[in-house]
Coordinates of C-alpha atoms in Angstrom, one line a residue:
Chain A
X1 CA -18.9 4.5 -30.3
X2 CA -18.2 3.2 -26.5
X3 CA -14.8 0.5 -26.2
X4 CA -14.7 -1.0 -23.0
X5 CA -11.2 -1.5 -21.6
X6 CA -11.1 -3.8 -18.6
X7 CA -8.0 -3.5 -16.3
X8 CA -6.9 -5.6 -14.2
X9 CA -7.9 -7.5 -11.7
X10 CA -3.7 -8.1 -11.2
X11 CA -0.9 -5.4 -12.1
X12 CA 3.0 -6.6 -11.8
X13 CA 3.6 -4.2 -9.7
X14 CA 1.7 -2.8 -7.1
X15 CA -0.8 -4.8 -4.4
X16 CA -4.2 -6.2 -4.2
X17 CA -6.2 -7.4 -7.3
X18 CA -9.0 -4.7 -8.2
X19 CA -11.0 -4.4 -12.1
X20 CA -11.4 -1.4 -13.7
X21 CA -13.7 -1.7 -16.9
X22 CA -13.0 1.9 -19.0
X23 CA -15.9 2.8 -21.1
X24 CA -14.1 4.5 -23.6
X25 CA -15.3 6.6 -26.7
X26 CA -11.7 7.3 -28.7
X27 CA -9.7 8.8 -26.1
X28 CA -12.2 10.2 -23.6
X29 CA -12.9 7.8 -20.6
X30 CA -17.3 8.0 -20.5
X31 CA -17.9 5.7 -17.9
X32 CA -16.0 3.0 -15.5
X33 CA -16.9 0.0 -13.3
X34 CA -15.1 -1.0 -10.4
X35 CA -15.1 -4.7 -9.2
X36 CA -13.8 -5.0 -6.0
X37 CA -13.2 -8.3 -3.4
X38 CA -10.1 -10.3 -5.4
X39 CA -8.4 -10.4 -2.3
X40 CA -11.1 -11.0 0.3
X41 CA -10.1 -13.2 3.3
X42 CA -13.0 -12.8 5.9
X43 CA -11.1 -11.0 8.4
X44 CA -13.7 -10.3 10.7
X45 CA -15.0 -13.4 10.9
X46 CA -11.2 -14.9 11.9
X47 CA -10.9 -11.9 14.2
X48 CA -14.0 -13.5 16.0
X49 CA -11.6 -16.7 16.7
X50 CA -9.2 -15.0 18.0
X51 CA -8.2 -13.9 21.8
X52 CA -8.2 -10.1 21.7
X53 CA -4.5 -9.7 22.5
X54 CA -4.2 -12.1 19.2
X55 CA -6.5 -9.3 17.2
X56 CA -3.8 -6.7 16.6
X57 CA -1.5 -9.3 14.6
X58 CA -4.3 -10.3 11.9
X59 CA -5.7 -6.7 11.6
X60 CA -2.6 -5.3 10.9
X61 CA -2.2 -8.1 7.9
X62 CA -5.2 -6.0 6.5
X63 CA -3.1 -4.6 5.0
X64 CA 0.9 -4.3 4.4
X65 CA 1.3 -0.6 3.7
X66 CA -1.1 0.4 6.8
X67 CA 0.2 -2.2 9.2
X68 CA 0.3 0.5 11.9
X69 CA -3.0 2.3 11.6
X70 CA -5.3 -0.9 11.8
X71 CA -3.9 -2.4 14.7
X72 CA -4.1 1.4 16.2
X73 CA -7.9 1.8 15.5
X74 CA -8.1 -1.7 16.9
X75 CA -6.6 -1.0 20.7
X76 CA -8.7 2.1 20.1
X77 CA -11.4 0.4 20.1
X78 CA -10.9 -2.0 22.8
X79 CA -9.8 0.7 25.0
X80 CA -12.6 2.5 24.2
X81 CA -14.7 -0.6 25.5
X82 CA -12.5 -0.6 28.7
X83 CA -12.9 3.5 29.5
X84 CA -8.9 3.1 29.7
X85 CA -5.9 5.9 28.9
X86 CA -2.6 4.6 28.1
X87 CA 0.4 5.7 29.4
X88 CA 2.4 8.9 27.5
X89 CA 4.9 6.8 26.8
X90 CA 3.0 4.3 25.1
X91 CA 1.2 7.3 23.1
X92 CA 4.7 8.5 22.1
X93 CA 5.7 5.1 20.9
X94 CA 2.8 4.5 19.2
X95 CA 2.6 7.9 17.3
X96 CA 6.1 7.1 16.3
X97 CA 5.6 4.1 14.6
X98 CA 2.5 5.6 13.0
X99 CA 3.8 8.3 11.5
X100 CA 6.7 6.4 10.3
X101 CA 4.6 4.1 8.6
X102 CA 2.8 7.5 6.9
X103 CA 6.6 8.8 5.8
X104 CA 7.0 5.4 3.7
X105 CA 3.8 4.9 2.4
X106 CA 3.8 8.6 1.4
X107 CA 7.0 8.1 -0.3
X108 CA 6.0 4.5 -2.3
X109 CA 3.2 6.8 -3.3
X110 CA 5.3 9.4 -4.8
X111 CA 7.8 7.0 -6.3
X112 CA 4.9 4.9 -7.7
X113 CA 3.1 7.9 -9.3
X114 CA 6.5 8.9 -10.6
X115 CA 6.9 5.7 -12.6
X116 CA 2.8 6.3 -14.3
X117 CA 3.9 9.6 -15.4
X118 CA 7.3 7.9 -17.1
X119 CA 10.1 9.7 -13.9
X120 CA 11.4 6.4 -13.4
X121 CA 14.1 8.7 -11.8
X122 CA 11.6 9.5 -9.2
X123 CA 10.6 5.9 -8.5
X124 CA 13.9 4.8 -7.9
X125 CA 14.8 8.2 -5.6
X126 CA 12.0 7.4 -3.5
X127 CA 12.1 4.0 -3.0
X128 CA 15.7 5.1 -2.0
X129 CA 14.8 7.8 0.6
X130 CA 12.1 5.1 1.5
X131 CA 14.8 2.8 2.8
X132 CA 16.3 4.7 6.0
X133 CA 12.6 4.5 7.2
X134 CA 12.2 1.0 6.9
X135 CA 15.5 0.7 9.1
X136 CA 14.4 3.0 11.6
X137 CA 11.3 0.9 11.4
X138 CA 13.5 -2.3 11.9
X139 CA 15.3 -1.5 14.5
X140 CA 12.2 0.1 16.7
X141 CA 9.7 -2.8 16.4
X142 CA 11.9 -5.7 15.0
X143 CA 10.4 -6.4 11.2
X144 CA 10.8 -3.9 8.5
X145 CA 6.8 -4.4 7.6
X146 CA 4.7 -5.9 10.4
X147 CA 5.4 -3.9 12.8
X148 CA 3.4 -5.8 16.3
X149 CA 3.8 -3.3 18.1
X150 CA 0.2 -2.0 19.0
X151 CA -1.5 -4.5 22.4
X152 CA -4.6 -3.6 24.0
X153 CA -3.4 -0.9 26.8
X154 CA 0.0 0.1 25.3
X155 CA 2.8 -0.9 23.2
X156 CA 4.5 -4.4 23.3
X157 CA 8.1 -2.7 23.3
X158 CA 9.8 0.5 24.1
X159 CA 12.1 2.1 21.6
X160 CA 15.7 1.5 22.7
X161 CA 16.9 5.0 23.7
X162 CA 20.5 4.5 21.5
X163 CA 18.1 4.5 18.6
X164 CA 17.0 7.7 19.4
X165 CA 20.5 9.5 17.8
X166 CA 19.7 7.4 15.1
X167 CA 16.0 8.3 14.8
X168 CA 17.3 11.9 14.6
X169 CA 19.8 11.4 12.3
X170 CA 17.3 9.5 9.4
X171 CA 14.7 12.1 10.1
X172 CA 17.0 15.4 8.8
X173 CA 18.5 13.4 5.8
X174 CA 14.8 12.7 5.2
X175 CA 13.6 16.6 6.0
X176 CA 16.2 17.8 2.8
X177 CA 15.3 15.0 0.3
X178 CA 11.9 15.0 1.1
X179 CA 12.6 18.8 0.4
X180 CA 14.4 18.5 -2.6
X181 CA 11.4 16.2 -4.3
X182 CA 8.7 18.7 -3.2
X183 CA 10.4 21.4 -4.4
X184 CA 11.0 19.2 -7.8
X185 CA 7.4 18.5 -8.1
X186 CA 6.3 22.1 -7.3
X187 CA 8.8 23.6 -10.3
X188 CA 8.7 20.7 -13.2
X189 CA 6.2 21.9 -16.1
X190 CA 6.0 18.5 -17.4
X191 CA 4.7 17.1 -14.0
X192 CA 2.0 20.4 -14.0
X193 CA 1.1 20.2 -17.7
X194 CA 0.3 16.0 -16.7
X195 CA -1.1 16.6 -13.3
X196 CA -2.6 20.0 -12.7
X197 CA -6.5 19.8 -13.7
X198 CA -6.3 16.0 -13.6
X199 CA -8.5 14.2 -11.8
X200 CA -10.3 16.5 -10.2
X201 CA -12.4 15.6 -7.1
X202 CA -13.9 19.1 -5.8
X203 CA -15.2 19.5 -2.3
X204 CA -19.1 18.5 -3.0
X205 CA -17.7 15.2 -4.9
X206 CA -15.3 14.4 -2.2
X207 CA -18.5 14.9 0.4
X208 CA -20.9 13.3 -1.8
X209 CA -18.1 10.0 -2.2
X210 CA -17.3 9.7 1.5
X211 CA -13.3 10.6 0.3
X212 CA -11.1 10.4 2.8
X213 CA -7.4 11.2 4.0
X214 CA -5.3 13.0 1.2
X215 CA -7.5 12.2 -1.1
X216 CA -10.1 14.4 0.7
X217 CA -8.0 16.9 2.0
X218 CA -6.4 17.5 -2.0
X219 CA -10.1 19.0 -2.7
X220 CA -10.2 20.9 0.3
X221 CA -12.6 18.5 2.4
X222 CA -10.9 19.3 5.8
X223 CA -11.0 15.6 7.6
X224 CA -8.1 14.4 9.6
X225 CA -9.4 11.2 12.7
X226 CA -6.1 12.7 14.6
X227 CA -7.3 15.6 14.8
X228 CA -11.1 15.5 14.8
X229 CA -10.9 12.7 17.3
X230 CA -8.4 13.6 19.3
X231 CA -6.1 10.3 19.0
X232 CA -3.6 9.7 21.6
X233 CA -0.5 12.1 22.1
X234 CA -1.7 14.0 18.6
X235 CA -3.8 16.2 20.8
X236 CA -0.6 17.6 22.3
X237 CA 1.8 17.6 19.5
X238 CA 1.9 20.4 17.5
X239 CA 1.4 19.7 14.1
X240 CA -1.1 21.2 11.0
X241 CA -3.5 19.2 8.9
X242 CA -2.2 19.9 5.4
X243 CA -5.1 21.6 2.9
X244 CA -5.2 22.1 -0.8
X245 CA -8.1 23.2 -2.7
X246 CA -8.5 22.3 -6.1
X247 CA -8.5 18.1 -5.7
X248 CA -6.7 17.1 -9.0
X249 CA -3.5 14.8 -9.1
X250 CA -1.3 17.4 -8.3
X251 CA -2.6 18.4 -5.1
X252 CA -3.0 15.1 -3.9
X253 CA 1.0 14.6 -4.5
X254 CA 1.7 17.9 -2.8
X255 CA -0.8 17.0 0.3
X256 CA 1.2 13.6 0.7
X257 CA 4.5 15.6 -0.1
X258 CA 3.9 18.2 2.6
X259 CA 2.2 15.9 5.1
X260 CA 5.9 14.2 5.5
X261 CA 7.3 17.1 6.6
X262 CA 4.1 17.5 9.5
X263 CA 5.1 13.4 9.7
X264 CA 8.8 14.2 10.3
X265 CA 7.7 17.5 13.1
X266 CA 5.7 14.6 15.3
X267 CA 7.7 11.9 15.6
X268 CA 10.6 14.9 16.6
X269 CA 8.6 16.2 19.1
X270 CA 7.8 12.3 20.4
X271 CA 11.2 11.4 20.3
X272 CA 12.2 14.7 22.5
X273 CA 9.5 13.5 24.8
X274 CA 10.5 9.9 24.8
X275 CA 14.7 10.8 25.5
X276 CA 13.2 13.1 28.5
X277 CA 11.3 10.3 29.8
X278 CA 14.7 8.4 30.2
X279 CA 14.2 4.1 29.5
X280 CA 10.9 3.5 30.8
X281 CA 10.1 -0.5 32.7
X282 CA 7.7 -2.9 31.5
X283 CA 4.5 -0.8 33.6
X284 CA 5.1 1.9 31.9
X285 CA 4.2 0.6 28.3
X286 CA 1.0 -1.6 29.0
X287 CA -1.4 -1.2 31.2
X288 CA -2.8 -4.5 33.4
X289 CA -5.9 -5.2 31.4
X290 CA -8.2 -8.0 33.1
X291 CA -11.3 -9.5 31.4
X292 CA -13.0 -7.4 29.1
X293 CA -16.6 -6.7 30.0
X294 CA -19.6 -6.6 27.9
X295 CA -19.8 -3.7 25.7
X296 CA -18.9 -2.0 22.2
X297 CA -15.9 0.4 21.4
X298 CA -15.4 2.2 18.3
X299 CA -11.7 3.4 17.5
X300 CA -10.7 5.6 14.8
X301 CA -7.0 6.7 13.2
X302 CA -5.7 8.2 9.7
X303 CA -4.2 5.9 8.1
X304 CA -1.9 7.4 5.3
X305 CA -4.7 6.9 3.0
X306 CA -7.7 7.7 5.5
X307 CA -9.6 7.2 7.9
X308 CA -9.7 3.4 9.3
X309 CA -12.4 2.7 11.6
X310 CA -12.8 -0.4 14.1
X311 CA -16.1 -1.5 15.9
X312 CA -15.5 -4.1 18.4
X313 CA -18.5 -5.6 20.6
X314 CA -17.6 -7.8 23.7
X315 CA -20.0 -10.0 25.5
X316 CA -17.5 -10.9 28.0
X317 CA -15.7 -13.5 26.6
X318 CA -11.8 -13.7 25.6
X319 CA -12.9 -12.7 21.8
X320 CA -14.4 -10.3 20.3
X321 CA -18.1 -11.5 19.7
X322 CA -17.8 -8.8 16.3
X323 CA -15.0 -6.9 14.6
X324 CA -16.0 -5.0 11.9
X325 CA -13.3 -2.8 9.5
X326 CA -13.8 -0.3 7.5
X327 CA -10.4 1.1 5.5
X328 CA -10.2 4.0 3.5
X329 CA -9.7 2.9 0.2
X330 CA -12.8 1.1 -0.1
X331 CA -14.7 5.3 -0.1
X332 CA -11.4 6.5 -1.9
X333 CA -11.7 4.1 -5.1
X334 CA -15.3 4.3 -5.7
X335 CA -14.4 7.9 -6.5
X336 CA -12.6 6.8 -9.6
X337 CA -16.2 6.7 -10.8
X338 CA -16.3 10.4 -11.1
X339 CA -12.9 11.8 -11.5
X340 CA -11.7 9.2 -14.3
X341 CA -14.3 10.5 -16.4
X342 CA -14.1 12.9 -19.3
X343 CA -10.3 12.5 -19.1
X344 CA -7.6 10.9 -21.9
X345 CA -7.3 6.7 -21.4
X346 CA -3.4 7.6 -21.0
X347 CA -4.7 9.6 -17.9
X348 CA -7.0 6.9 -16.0
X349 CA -4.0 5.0 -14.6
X350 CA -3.0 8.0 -12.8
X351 CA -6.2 9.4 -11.7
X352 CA -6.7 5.8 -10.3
X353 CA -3.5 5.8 -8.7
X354 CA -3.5 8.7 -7.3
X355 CA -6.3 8.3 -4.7
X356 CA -3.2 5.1 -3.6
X357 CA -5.7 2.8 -3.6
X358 CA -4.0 -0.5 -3.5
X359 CA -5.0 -0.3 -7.4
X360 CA -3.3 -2.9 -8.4
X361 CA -4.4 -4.6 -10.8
X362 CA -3.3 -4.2 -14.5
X363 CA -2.2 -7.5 -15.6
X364 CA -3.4 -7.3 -18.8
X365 CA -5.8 -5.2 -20.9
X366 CA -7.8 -6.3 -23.5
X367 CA -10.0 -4.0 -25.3
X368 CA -13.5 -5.2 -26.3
X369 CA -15.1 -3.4 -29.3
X370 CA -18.8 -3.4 -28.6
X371 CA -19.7 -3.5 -32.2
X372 CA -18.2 -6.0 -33.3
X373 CA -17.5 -8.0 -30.1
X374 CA -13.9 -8.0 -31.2
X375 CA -11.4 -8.5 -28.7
X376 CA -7.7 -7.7 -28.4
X377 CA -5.1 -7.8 -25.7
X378 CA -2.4 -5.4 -24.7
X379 CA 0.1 -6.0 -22.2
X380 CA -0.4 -3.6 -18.8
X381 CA 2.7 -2.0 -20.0
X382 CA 0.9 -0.6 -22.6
X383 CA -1.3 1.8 -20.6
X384 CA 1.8 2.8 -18.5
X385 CA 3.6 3.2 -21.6
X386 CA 0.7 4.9 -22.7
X387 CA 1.0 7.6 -20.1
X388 CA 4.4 7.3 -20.5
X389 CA 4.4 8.6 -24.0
X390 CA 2.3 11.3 -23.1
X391 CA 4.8 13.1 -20.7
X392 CA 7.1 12.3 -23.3
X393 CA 4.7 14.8 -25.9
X394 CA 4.5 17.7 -23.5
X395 CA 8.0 18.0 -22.5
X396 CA 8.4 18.4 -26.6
X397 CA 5.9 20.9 -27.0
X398 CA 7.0 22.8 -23.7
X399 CA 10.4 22.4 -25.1
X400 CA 9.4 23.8 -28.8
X401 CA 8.3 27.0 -27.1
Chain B
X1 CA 21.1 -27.9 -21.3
X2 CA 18.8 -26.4 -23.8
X3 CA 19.0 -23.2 -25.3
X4 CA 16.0 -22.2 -23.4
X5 CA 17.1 -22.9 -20.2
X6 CA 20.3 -21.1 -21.0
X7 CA 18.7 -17.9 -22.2
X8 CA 16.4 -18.7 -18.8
X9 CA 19.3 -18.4 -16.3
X10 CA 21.1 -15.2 -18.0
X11 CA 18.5 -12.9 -17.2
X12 CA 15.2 -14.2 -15.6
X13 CA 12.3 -12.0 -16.3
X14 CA 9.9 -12.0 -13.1
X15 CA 6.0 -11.5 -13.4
X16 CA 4.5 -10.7 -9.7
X17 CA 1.2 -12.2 -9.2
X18 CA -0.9 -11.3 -5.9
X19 CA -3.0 -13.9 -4.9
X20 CA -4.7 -12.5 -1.7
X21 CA -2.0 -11.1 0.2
X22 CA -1.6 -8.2 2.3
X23 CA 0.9 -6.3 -0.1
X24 CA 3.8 -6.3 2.2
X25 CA 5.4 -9.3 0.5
X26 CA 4.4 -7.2 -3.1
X27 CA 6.5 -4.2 -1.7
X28 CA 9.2 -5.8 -0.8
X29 CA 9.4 -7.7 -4.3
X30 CA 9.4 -3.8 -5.5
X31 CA 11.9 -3.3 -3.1
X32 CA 14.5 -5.7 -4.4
X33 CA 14.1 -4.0 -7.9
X34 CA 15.1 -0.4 -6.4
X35 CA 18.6 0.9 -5.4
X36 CA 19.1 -0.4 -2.8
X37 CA 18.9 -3.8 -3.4
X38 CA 18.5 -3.0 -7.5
X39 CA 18.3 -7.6 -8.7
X40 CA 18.0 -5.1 -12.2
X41 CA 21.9 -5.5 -12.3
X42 CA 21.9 -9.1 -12.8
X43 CA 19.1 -8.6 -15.5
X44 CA 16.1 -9.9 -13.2
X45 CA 13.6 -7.3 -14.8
X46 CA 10.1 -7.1 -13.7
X47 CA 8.0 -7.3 -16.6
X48 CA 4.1 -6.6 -17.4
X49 CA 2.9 -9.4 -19.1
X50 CA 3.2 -13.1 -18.1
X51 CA 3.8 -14.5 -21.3
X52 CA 7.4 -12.9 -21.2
X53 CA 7.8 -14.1 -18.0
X54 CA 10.6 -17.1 -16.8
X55 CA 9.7 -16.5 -13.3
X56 CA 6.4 -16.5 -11.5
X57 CA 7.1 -14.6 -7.8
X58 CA 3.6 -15.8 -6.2
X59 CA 2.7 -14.3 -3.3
X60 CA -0.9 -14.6 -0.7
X61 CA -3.2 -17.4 0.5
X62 CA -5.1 -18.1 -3.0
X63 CA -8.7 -16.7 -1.9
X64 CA -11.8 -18.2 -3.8
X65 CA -12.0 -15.6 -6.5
X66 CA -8.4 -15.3 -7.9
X67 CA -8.3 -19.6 -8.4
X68 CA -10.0 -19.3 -11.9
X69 CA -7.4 -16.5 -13.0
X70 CA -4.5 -18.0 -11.7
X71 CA -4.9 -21.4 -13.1
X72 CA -5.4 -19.0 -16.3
X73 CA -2.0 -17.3 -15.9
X74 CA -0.1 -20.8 -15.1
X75 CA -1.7 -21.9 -18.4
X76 CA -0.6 -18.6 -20.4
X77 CA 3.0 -18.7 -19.0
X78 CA 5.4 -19.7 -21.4
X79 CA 7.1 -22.8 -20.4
X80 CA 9.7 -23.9 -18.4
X81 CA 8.9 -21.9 -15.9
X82 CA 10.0 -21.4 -12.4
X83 CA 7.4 -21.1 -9.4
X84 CA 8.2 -19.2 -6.5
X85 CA 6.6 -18.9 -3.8
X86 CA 7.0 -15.7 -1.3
X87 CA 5.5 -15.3 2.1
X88 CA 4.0 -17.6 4.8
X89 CA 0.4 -17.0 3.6
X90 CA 1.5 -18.6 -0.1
X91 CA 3.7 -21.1 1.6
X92 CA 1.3 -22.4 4.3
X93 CA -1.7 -19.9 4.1
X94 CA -0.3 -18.4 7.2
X95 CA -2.9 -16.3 9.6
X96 CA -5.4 -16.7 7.0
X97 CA -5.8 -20.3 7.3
X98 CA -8.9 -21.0 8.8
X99 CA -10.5 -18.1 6.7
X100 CA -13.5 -19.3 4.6
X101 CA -12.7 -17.8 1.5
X102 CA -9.3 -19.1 1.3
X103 CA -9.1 -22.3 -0.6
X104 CA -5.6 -23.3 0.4
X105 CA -2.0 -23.0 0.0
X106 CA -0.3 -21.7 -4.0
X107 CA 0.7 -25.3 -4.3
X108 CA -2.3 -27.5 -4.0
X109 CA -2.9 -25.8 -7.6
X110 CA 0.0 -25.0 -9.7
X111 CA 3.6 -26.9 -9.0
X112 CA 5.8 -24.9 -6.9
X113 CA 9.7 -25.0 -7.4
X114 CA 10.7 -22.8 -3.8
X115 CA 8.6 -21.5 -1.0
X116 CA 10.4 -18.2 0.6
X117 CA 8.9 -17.8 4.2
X118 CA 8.8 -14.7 6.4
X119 CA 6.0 -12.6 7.1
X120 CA 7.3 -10.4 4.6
X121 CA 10.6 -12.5 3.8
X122 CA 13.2 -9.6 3.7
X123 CA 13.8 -8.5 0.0
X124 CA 17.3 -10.2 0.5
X125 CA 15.5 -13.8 1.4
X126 CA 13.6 -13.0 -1.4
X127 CA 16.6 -12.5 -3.8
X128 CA 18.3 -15.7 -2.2
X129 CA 15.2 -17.3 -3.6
X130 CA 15.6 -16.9 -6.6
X131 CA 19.4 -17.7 -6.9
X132 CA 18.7 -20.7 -5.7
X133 CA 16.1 -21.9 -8.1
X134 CA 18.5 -20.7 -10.9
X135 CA 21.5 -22.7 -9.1
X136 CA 19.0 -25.8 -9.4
X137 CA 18.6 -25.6 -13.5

């Protein structure tokens, strides 16, 4: 007998409203439908109101967590319309920021994922480690979220060179936590016993979905925009596009996990650059861009869930005549459809989650019985405390033995 | 002051509801919960359910499709109940004004008892939100 359990379309904690319906027969999940466009706000038709230097501000409220990589595929974009290079030290300053923005998303992912399994120690150590960034992040661009720093032909501002100590500083008390927690994940039998074989989203299903970012690159789908497309100063750097191969849960937290390290190596190596350079005057961050001609541009960045991509067409006005956005998660959730299925009902909140969707959206959960049309309603605490108690049974029975 | 206004103000219970936003004001409600700032010490306690909630933290422009459920959730909330409102977008709708789909600010719908602005309102505006709503009962 099929139950459906809707979830959603709010959840206390996390970001946009999504729906999850869980075809469920007993425990095993059979079958899911995602509804998605709770939060829609017709970006790209605003973007077409706006001047392109105003672009990068609404873009990068796209979204909160990857307010650096939209405005980034934006100027990409426009520059690629203009046939333009920006200066090194804008491409420094902009990987920076960038890849700071990866090291706390990465780390709300972990924390988050933490609290579905029941570590609420985890949540509240990341969230922790989390903070230094954010600082960093404040005192670099001025806002500990929006970060404006991204304008059509370089960066608005440089990064004050007393930071840079600073910079250093936050990134090796970052390098041994973020240590400490990979090494805790990699050795905890609860967390494998949840995790490992979990989810899984092999390399055809990730190529059939579209998956992108960690998502992806946890089933061994090797697909990284810095790399494949060359972004800015990434083409330089030295750094490694992190690979696992068998695409459950487990891999995808060790793919974000090791990808901070590779996040912490470039903005080292751009901050080397950057102290070299010495402070830098107002030509060296943005270039002197005039009208913008007819055309179309294309620009593409990871974002730390994926690839974003921006399409821009000009026809020679001072707005973009159309903007269109695509972000990762809208591939990246759709392949909940596969890897939810066949699993326990106390695992679907953290195979959803674990793609870091913004999914977001378990207000409440009713449970419909198809029979009977019967209807009851659980609290979304339920399903976390569902998956809660689950840990809780396997570190018994790994403790009985 | 009643006994439910009293067992209100020592320990508010806060349900988060998104209404269209762009998370940051959602992570930084998180944020105030975690060490750093950790509201969990004066028993502020994020909690899954509305109808255990004192508090409704409201944050985004209220897009077309959410109306229906939020009018639903002001209607399940247990009352009194304080409204708060975080970010620009809830306050004023923000950037997103002009957007089709958005219907207008939190407060042409549900009454609102403080707007916190800031595009996201550091998690320490946000907390100074909230005191002063509970200063007010």
């Amino acid at each position: 007998m099929v139950k459906k359990i809707p979830i959603g379309p709010f959840h206390p904690i996390l970001e946009e409203p999504e729906f999850f319906e869980l075809h469920v027969d007993g425990e095993k999940v059979v079958d899911i439908d995602i509804t998605i466009g709770w939060s829609h706000r017709g970006i790209e038709l605003l973007s077409e109101s706006k001047t392109w230097d105003q672009v990068p501000f609404l873009v990068e409220r796209v979204c909160g967590i990857c307010s650096a990589s939209h405005p980034y595929a934006y100027v990409l974009a426009v520059e690629d319309l203009l046939q333009v290079e920006v200066s090194k030290r804008a491409q420094y300053i902009r990987a920076i920021v960038a890849e700071l923005e990866r090291l706390h998303s990465h780390l709300l992912w972990t924390g988050l994922a933490g609290h579905f399994i029941g570590y609420n120690t985890v949540f509240m150590w990341c969230w922790k480690y989390r903070e230094p960034v954010l600082d960093i992040l404040e005192a670099v661009t001025g806002n500990r979220n929006h970060y404006a720093t991204y304008r059509v032909g370089g960066v608005r501002r440089d990064v004050p060179q007393e930071e840079i100590p600073n910079i250093r500083k936050m990134l090796d008390e970052l390098w041994k936590k973020n240590d400490m927690l990979t090494n805790a994940i990699l050795d905890d039998p609860v967390i494998h016993a949840r995790t490992k074989g979990v989810g899984v989203l092999g390399w055809d299903k990730c190529r059939e979905y579209g998956a992108l970012g960690p998502t992806a690159r946890a089933g061994g789908y090797d697909v990284d925009a810095r790399r494949d497309h060359q972004t800015d100063a990434y083409a330089e750097l030295d750094w490694d596009v992190v690979l696992c191969q068998n695409g459950d849960v487990f891999d995808k937290a060790v793919v974000r996990q090791l990808e901070n390290f590779e996040a912490i190596k470039i903005i080292r190596q751009c901050v080397d650059k950057l102290e070299a350079m010495g402070p830098g005057t107002e030509e060296d961050l943005v270039l002197e861009i005039g009208e913008i001609p007819p055309g179309e541009g294309l620009g593409v960045y990871e974002a730390p869930r994926g690839e974003v991509f921006h399409y821009v067409r000009s026809n020679g006005g001072n707005m973009p005549m159309r903007h269109k956005i695509r972000a990762p998660s809208f591939n990246n959730i759709l392949t909940n459809e596969y890897s939810v299925l066949n699993y326990a009902v106390a695992d679907a909140g953290l195979i959803t989650a674990a793609v870091d969707p913004c999914y977001s959206c378990t207000e409440r959960v009713g449970r419909v019985d198809t029979r009977t049309g019967e209807r009851w309603v659980m609290s979304e605490g339920d399903l976390i405390k569902l998956s809660q108690e689950k840990t809780e049974m396997i570190r018994r029975s790994l403790r009985g033995k | 002051m009643s006994l439910a206004l009293k067992a209100l103000k020592k320990s508010p219970w806060v349900f988060h509801v998104n209404t269209g936003a762009c998370n940051n004001c959602d992570i930084e409600i998180l944020d105030a919960l975690t060490p750093r700032f950790d509201v969990e010490r004066f028993g502020i306690v994020l909690v899954g359910s509305i109808r255990h909630a004192d508090v409704l933290l409201i944050s985004g422009p209220v897009t077309r499709n959410v109306l229906p459920r939020l009018k639903r959730l002001y209607e399940q909330a247990p009352k009194p109940i304080k409204v708060i409102v975080v970010g620009a977008c809830g306050c004023r709708c923000g950037i997103f004004r002009d957007g089709y789909n958005i219907i207008g600010p939190v407060d042409k719908y549900i009454p609102v008892d403080a707007y916190v602005p800031g595009c996201p309102p550091k998690p320490e505006t946000i907390i100074a939100g909230v005191v002063k709503v509970l200063g007010t009962l």
